[in-house]
Amino acid sequence: MTASYSIDAAAASDAPGLIALRTGVVAEGEFLVSEAGEFPASLDAVIARVRMTAPNGGPPNRCMFVARARFQTVGVIEVQPGAFRRNRHVGHIEVLVRADWRGKGVGRGLLERVLSWSTTSAVTKLSLAVYAHNMPAIALYRSCGFTEEGRRVAEYRFPDGSFRDDLLMARTVGSTPL
Ligand SMILES: CC(C)(COP(=O)(O)OP(=O)(O)OC[C@H]1O[C@@H](n2cnc3c(N)ncnc32)[C@H](O)[C@@H]1OP(=O)(O)O)[C@@H](O)C(=O)NCCC(=O)NCCS
């Protein structure tokens, strides 16, 4: 049976689900830079973040879409712009899918939604950083037109003492030249 979910602009009511989703992915320990206790988890902070996004009246270079299934938030994608006039055309992407919903098309659906949004946004370039060992994420980004811009060697140190590389990937929006 096909998994049923919808993708919509995030709403303030998603905040508890967004916190639960991020807490779960952080606890996996493999995919994100932050560890438990290192990310803002207050409801107010998440609601404020949702309200800053374009579909909710925020600036045209910031968005957040969620995947909902059975009234639960099972995926999220966020685009945050650069902080300065000289890089506010660049949207930095982060995408998370709950472990039990991976491999069902949710990540691709979220990324395609952002690509569609971006064509009418103020963003001309989408960029991201991903652990070089995160093959599922890298395969998804490549298949959606992202290419490698660089590699930061031994950028992160894991709790077991091992070092991990960071891959920088990006793509332009529409026909904008890079
Ligand atoms: C990366 C992630 C968002 C992908 O989401 P997903 O819903 O599982 O992905 P989809 O089911 O939409 O698959 C999309 C593509 O991803 C790739 N992919 C997904 N799972 C894969 C796996 N286990 N191995 C290799 N490639 C995989 C494939 O290219 C797939 O394309 P296909 O459908 O044509 O086969 C998800 O695995 C996730 O949330 N991981 C933890 C958080 C994370 O790593 N986020 C990225 C941080 S930069």
PDB file of C-alpha atoms in Angstrom, residues 21-35 38-39 94-96 102 129 131 133-134 156 158:
ATOM      1  CA  LEU A  21      10.982  15.130  14.754  1.00  0.00           C
ATOM      2  CA  ARG A  22      14.272  16.960  15.325  1.00  0.00           C
ATOM      3  CA  THR A  23      14.758  15.350  18.736  1.00  0.00           C
ATOM      4  CA  GLY A  24      14.403  11.936  17.106  1.00  0.00           C
ATOM      5  CA  VAL A  25      16.868  12.644  14.289  1.00  0.00           C
ATOM      6  CA  VAL A  26      19.369  14.214  16.703  1.00  0.00           C
ATOM      7  CA  ALA A  27      19.117  11.090  18.888  1.00  0.00           C
ATOM      8  CA  GLU A  28      20.125   8.938  15.902  1.00  0.00           C
ATOM      9  CA  GLY A  29      23.485  10.687  16.143  1.00  0.00           C
ATOM     10  CA  GLU A  30      24.494  10.174  12.486  1.00  0.00           C
ATOM     11  CA  PHE A  31      23.003  12.964  10.425  1.00  0.00           C
ATOM     12  CA  LEU A  32      23.019  16.335  12.173  1.00  0.00           C
ATOM     13  CA  VAL A  33      25.732  18.518  13.628  1.00  0.00           C
ATOM     14  CA  SER A  34      23.851  19.272  16.828  1.00  0.00           C
ATOM     15  CA  GLU A  35      23.673  16.809  19.685  1.00  0.00           C
ATOM     16  CA  GLU A  38      22.423  21.818  21.504  1.00  0.00           C
ATOM     17  CA  PHE A  39      19.436  23.063  19.507  1.00  0.00           C
ATOM     18  CA  GLU A  94      17.937  21.421   5.739  1.00  0.00           C
ATOM     19  CA  VAL A  95      15.640  18.417   5.311  1.00  0.00           C
ATOM     20  CA  LEU A  96      14.623  15.819   7.900  1.00  0.00           C
ATOM     21  CA  ARG A 102      12.236   7.226   5.081  1.00  0.00           C
ATOM     22  CA  ALA A 129      26.128  21.060   3.765  1.00  0.00           C
ATOM     23  CA  TYR A 131      28.168  14.775   5.998  1.00  0.00           C
ATOM     24  CA  HIS A 133      29.096   9.675   4.706  1.00  0.00           C
ATOM     25  CA  ASN A 134      25.358  10.470   4.367  1.00  0.00           C
ATOM     26  CA  TYR A 156      33.416  17.442  12.564  1.00  0.00           C
ATOM     27  CA  PHE A 158      32.091  12.515  16.546  1.00  0.00           C
TER      28      PHE A 158
END
